[in-house]
CSV table of C-alpha atoms in Angstrom, one decimal:
chain,number,residue,atom,x,y,z
A,30,MET,CA,195.3,93.9,141.7
A,31,SER,CA,193.0,95.6,139.2
A,32,ALA,CA,189.4,94.7,139.1
A,33,ALA,CA,188.2,92.5,136.2
A,34,PRO,CA,186.5,94.4,133.4
A,35,ARG,CA,182.8,94.5,133.7
A,36,VAL,CA,180.9,92.7,131.0
A,37,LEU,CA,178.3,94.8,129.2
A,38,ARG,CA,175.8,92.9,127.0
A,39,PHE,CA,174.8,94.9,123.9
A,40,GLY,CA,171.6,93.7,122.2
A,41,HIS,CA,171.2,94.4,118.5
A,42,SER,CA,169.1,93.0,115.7
A,43,PRO,CA,170.8,90.7,113.1
A,44,ASP,CA,170.6,93.4,110.4
A,45,ALA,CA,173.2,95.0,108.2
A,46,ASP,CA,172.9,98.5,109.6
A,47,ASP,CA,173.1,97.4,113.3
A,48,ALA,CA,176.0,95.1,112.5
A,49,TYR,CA,177.8,97.9,110.7
A,50,MET,CA,177.6,100.1,113.8
A,51,PHE,CA,179.0,97.3,115.9
A,52,TYR,CA,182.0,96.8,113.6
A,53,GLY,CA,184.4,98.8,115.7
A,54,PHE,CA,183.7,96.7,118.8
A,55,HIS,CA,184.0,93.5,116.6
A,56,ALA,CA,187.3,94.5,115.1
A,57,GLY,CA,188.9,95.7,118.3
A,58,LEU,CA,188.9,99.3,117.1
A,59,ALA,CA,186.6,100.6,119.8
A,60,ALA,CA,186.1,99.9,123.5
A,61,ILE,CA,184.2,101.0,126.5
A,62,ASP,CA,186.6,102.0,129.3
A,63,GLY,CA,186.8,99.3,132.0
A,64,CYS,CA,184.4,97.0,130.2
A,65,THR,CA,184.2,94.2,127.7
A,66,VAL,CA,181.3,94.1,125.3
A,67,GLU,CA,179.3,91.0,124.4
A,68,HIS,CA,176.8,91.3,121.6
A,69,VAL,CA,173.4,89.6,121.8
A,70,LEU,CA,171.6,89.0,118.6
A,71,GLU,CA,167.8,89.1,118.6
A,72,ASP,CA,165.1,90.5,116.3
A,73,ILE,CA,163.9,94.0,117.2
A,74,GLN,CA,160.5,92.9,118.6
A,75,SER,CA,162.3,90.4,120.8
A,76,LEU,CA,164.7,93.1,122.1
A,77,ASN,CA,161.7,95.4,122.7
A,78,ARG,CA,160.0,92.7,124.8
A,79,ARG,CA,163.2,91.8,126.6
A,80,ALA,CA,163.9,95.4,127.6
A,81,LEU,CA,160.3,95.8,128.8
A,82,GLU,CA,160.0,92.5,130.7
A,83,ARG,CA,163.5,91.8,131.9
A,84,ALA,CA,165.8,94.8,131.3
A,85,ASP,CA,168.7,92.4,131.7
A,86,LEU,CA,170.8,93.9,128.8
A,87,GLU,CA,172.9,96.9,129.8
A,88,ILE,CA,172.8,98.3,126.3
A,89,THR,CA,170.2,97.5,123.7
A,90,ALA,CA,168.7,98.5,120.4
A,91,VAL,CA,164.9,99.2,120.8
A,92,SER,CA,162.2,100.7,118.7
A,93,ALA,CA,161.5,104.3,119.3
A,94,HIS,CA,157.9,103.2,120.0
A,95,ALA,CA,159.1,100.7,122.7
A,96,TYR,CA,161.2,103.4,124.4
A,97,SER,CA,158.0,105.2,125.4
A,98,PHE,CA,157.5,102.4,127.9
A,99,LEU,CA,161.2,102.0,128.9
A,100,ALA,CA,162.3,105.5,129.9
A,101,GLU,CA,162.3,104.7,133.7
A,102,ARG,CA,164.9,102.0,133.3
A,103,TYR,CA,166.9,103.2,130.2
A,104,ALA,CA,168.2,106.5,128.8
A,105,VAL,CA,168.8,107.2,125.1
A,106,LEU,CA,172.3,107.2,123.7
A,107,ALA,CA,173.2,110.2,121.6
A,108,CYS,CA,174.6,107.9,118.9
A,109,GLY,CA,173.3,104.7,117.3
A,110,ALA,CA,169.8,106.0,116.4
A,111,SER,CA,168.1,105.0,113.1
A,112,LEU,CA,166.3,107.9,111.5
A,113,GLY,CA,165.3,107.8,107.9
A,114,HIS,CA,165.8,110.9,105.7
A,115,GLY,CA,163.0,110.4,103.2
A,116,VAL,CA,163.1,106.6,103.7
A,117,GLY,CA,161.3,104.4,106.3
A,118,PRO,CA,159.0,101.5,106.7
A,119,VAL,CA,156.9,100.9,103.6
A,120,VAL,CA,153.2,99.8,103.5
A,121,VAL,CA,153.0,97.4,100.6
A,122,ALA,CA,150.1,95.6,98.9
A,123,ARG,CA,149.5,93.3,95.9
A,124,GLY,CA,148.5,96.2,93.7
A,125,PRO,CA,147.9,100.0,93.7
A,126,ARG,CA,145.6,101.2,96.4
A,127,ALA,CA,145.2,104.2,98.8
A,128,LEU,CA,146.1,103.9,102.5
A,129,SER,CA,142.5,104.9,103.4
A,130,SER,CA,141.2,101.8,101.6
A,131,LEU,CA,142.9,99.6,104.4
A,132,ALA,CA,140.4,100.7,107.0
A,133,GLY,CA,138.9,97.6,108.5
A,134,LYS,CA,141.5,95.4,106.6
A,135,ARG,CA,144.1,93.1,108.0
A,136,VAL,CA,147.6,94.6,107.8
A,137,ALA,CA,150.8,92.8,108.8
A,138,ILE,CA,153.1,94.5,111.3
A,139,PRO,CA,156.5,93.2,112.5
A,140,GLY,CA,155.5,93.4,116.2
A,141,PRO,CA,153.2,95.6,118.3
A,142,LEU,CA,156.1,97.5,119.9
A,143,THR,CA,157.8,98.4,116.6
A,144,THR,CA,157.8,101.9,115.3
A,145,ALA,CA,156.5,100.5,112.1
A,146,ALA,CA,153.3,99.4,114.0
A,147,LEU,CA,153.1,102.8,115.7
A,148,LEU,CA,153.4,104.7,112.4
A,149,LEU,CA,150.6,102.6,110.9
A,150,ARG,CA,148.4,103.3,113.9
A,151,CYS,CA,148.9,107.0,113.6
A,152,GLU,CA,148.2,107.2,109.9
A,153,CYS,CA,145.6,104.4,109.5
A,154,PRO,CA,144.0,103.8,112.9
A,155,ASP,CA,141.1,101.8,111.6
A,156,CYS,CA,143.1,99.0,110.0
A,157,VAL,CA,143.4,95.6,111.8
A,158,PRO,CA,147.1,95.0,112.7
A,159,VAL,CA,148.3,91.4,112.5
A,160,GLU,CA,151.6,90.5,114.0
A,161,VAL,CA,153.8,88.6,111.5
A,162,MET,CA,157.6,87.9,111.7
A,163,PHE,CA,159.2,90.8,109.8
A,164,ASP,CA,160.9,88.5,107.2
A,165,ARG,CA,157.6,86.7,106.4
A,166,ILE,CA,155.5,89.9,105.7
A,167,PRO,CA,156.1,90.0,102.0
A,168,ALA,CA,155.1,86.4,101.6
A,169,ALA,CA,152.0,86.9,103.8
A,170,VAL,CA,150.9,89.8,101.6
A,171,LEU,CA,151.5,87.9,98.4
A,172,ALA,CA,149.6,84.8,99.7
A,173,GLY,CA,146.6,87.0,100.6
A,174,GLU,CA,146.9,86.2,104.3
A,175,VAL,CA,146.7,89.9,104.9
A,176,GLU,CA,145.5,92.8,102.7
A,177,ALA,CA,148.8,94.7,103.1
A,178,GLY,CA,151.9,94.8,105.3
A,179,VAL,CA,154.4,97.2,106.8
A,180,ILE,CA,157.9,96.1,105.7
A,181,ILE,CA,161.2,96.9,107.4
A,182,HIS,CA,164.9,96.0,106.9
A,183,GLU,CA,166.0,94.5,103.5
A,184,SER,CA,162.5,94.1,102.1
A,185,GLN,CA,162.4,97.9,101.6
A,186,LEU,CA,165.0,97.3,98.8
A,187,THR,CA,163.5,94.1,97.3
A,188,TYR,CA,159.7,94.4,97.5
A,189,ARG,CA,159.2,95.4,93.9
A,190,GLU,CA,161.1,92.4,92.6
A,191,GLU,CA,158.9,90.3,94.8
A,192,GLY,CA,155.8,91.6,93.0
A,193,LEU,CA,154.6,94.1,95.7
A,194,THR,CA,153.4,97.7,95.2
A,195,LYS,CA,154.1,100.6,97.5
A,196,VAL,CA,151.1,102.1,99.2
A,197,LEU,CA,153.0,104.5,101.5
A,198,ASP,CA,156.7,105.1,102.5
A,199,PHE,CA,156.6,106.7,106.0
A,200,GLY,CA,159.9,108.3,105.5
A,201,GLU,CA,158.6,110.1,102.4
A,202,LEU,CA,155.5,111.2,104.3
A,203,TRP,CA,157.5,112.7,107.2
A,204,ARG,CA,159.9,114.4,104.8
A,205,ASP,CA,157.1,116.0,102.8
A,206,ARG,CA,154.7,116.8,105.5
A,207,ASP,CA,156.9,117.5,108.5
A,208,GLY,CA,160.3,118.4,107.1
A,209,LEU,CA,161.8,115.8,109.5
A,210,PRO,CA,163.4,112.4,109.3
A,211,VAL,CA,161.2,109.6,110.6
A,212,PRO,CA,162.6,108.2,113.9
A,213,LEU,CA,162.7,104.4,113.9
A,214,GLY,CA,165.2,102.8,116.3
A,215,LEU,CA,167.3,103.9,119.3
A,216,ASP,CA,170.2,102.5,121.2
A,217,VAL,CA,169.6,102.8,125.0
A,218,VAL,CA,171.7,102.3,128.1
A,219,ARG,CA,170.5,101.1,131.5
A,220,ARG,CA,170.3,103.9,134.0
A,221,ASP,CA,171.7,101.9,136.9
A,222,LEU,CA,175.1,101.9,135.3
A,223,GLY,CA,175.4,105.5,136.6
A,224,PRO,CA,176.2,108.7,134.6
A,225,GLU,CA,179.9,108.1,134.3
A,226,ARG,CA,179.7,104.7,132.8
A,227,MET,CA,176.7,105.7,130.7
A,228,ARG,CA,178.8,108.4,129.1
A,229,ALA,CA,181.6,105.9,128.6
A,230,VAL,CA,179.2,103.6,126.8
A,231,SER,CA,178.2,106.5,124.5
A,232,ARG,CA,181.8,107.4,123.7
A,233,GLY,CA,182.7,103.8,123.0
A,234,PHE,CA,179.7,103.2,120.7
A,235,ARG,CA,180.4,106.4,118.8
A,236,ALA,CA,184.0,105.2,118.3
A,237,SER,CA,182.7,101.9,117.0
A,238,ILE,CA,180.5,103.7,114.4
A,239,GLU,CA,183.4,106.0,113.4
A,240,ALA,CA,185.7,103.0,113.0
A,241,ALA,CA,183.1,101.5,110.6
A,242,HIS,CA,183.1,104.7,108.6
A,243,ALA,CA,186.9,104.7,108.5
A,244,HIS,CA,186.9,101.1,107.3
A,245,GLU,CA,183.7,101.1,105.3
A,246,ASP,CA,184.5,98.2,102.9
A,247,GLU,CA,185.6,95.9,105.7
A,248,ALA,CA,182.6,97.0,107.8
A,249,ILE,CA,180.2,96.3,105.0
A,250,ARG,CA,181.6,92.9,104.4
A,251,TYR,CA,181.1,92.1,108.1
A,252,ALA,CA,177.6,93.6,108.1
A,253,LEU,CA,176.6,91.5,105.1
A,254,GLN,CA,176.8,88.4,107.2
A,255,PHE,CA,173.5,89.7,108.6
A,256,GLY,CA,172.1,91.1,105.3
A,257,ARG,CA,169.8,88.2,104.3
A,258,GLY,CA,170.8,88.0,100.7
A,259,LEU,CA,171.9,91.5,100.0
A,260,ASP,CA,174.8,92.0,97.6
A,261,VAL,CA,177.6,94.6,98.3
A,262,GLY,CA,175.9,97.4,96.4
A,263,GLN,CA,172.5,96.7,98.1
A,264,GLY,CA,174.3,96.4,101.5
A,265,LYS,CA,176.0,99.8,101.1
A,266,ARG,CA,172.7,101.4,100.0
A,267,PHE,CA,170.8,99.9,103.0
A,268,VAL,CA,173.4,100.8,105.6
A,269,ARG,CA,173.6,104.4,104.3
A,270,MET,CA,169.8,104.7,104.5
A,271,TYR,CA,169.9,104.3,108.3
A,272,VAL,CA,173.5,105.0,109.3
A,273,ASN,CA,173.7,108.8,108.6
A,274,ASP,CA,174.6,112.1,110.3
A,275,LEU,CA,172.0,111.7,113.0
A,276,THR,CA,173.4,108.2,113.9
A,277,LEU,CA,176.6,109.8,115.2
A,278,ASP,CA,174.6,112.5,117.1
A,279,LEU,CA,170.9,112.8,117.4
A,280,GLY,CA,171.2,116.5,117.9
A,281,GLU,CA,168.4,119.0,117.8
A,282,VAL,CA,166.8,117.6,114.6
A,283,GLY,CA,166.7,114.0,116.0
A,284,HIS,CA,165.3,115.3,119.3
A,285,ARG,CA,162.5,117.2,117.5
A,286,ALA,CA,161.7,114.2,115.4
A,287,LEU,CA,161.3,112.0,118.5
A,288,GLU,CA,159.1,114.6,120.2
A,289,ARG,CA,156.9,114.8,117.1
A,290,LEU,CA,156.6,111.0,117.0
A,291,TYR,CA,155.5,110.8,120.7
A,292,GLN,CA,153.1,113.7,120.3
A,293,ARG,CA,151.4,111.8,117.4
A,294,ALA,CA,151.4,108.6,119.4
A,295,GLN,CA,149.7,110.3,122.3
A,296,VAL,CA,147.0,111.7,120.0
A,297,ALA,CA,146.5,108.3,118.6
A,298,GLY,CA,146.1,106.8,122.1
A,299,ALA,CA,149.1,104.5,121.5
A,300,ILE,CA,151.1,105.7,124.5
A,301,PRO,CA,149.9,107.2,127.8
A,302,ALA,CA,152.5,109.9,127.8
A,303,ALA,CA,155.6,111.1,126.0
A,304,PRO,CA,158.8,109.7,127.6
A,305,VAL,CA,161.5,111.9,129.2
A,306,LEU,CA,164.3,112.2,126.6
A,307,ASP,CA,167.5,112.0,128.7
A,308,ILE,CA,170.2,111.7,126.0
A,309,PHE,CA,173.7,110.6,126.9
């Protein structure tokens, strides 16, 4: 009698790009050998905290920032990472201003463990970060609750229509200054699964992303359930921003980008040490 498949819980945020990558699992076009996959939907800051405090999800999306505190329990999957080629979290305000003018001012962040918060600390260390739920940040800026905010997800496409002005796009900064994509999110796998199953997870997840690429229209329609008002054109644009060549394989460029992020984070005093980057 064969053993029952092991259930692996896969945490991801309810966003179009994460949902797109999960499409192959959802549609039965990808699998992890000997396992069934259950997805758990939570916002990224909640997934960061859950991994840090409980580590109960076998596979989870986390911020690259949060991973610096998780490397003992989790390893990085070679696939599933979100790195922005010239695009990234955007600092927005009610009107034109320089980033340096935010020193001493309240700036909304989508959670202290998010990479958006880390990028802000590295580039504007003297501002006062204020945690605001990511989908409320544009409204908080417009209402004057904060002087500026770092927006992620769909707001990166819609902030101008909402009456906000770009102060800085971190993806553009990294492209122009460093010649690198800005690393934002990672998918990680719990080390206690063992190397063989960890590699099976990586193979299965890559197959899920490849299935989404092979059935892009269907995958986009599935992903738009999580797109918070995006139309098909916006959904495709947003997914393609963060599901790119480095999503299938971090490779040497992705590895260098992560190393650069953790070097800067150490200099800024945001992390005690750069994590070991074991990539499966």
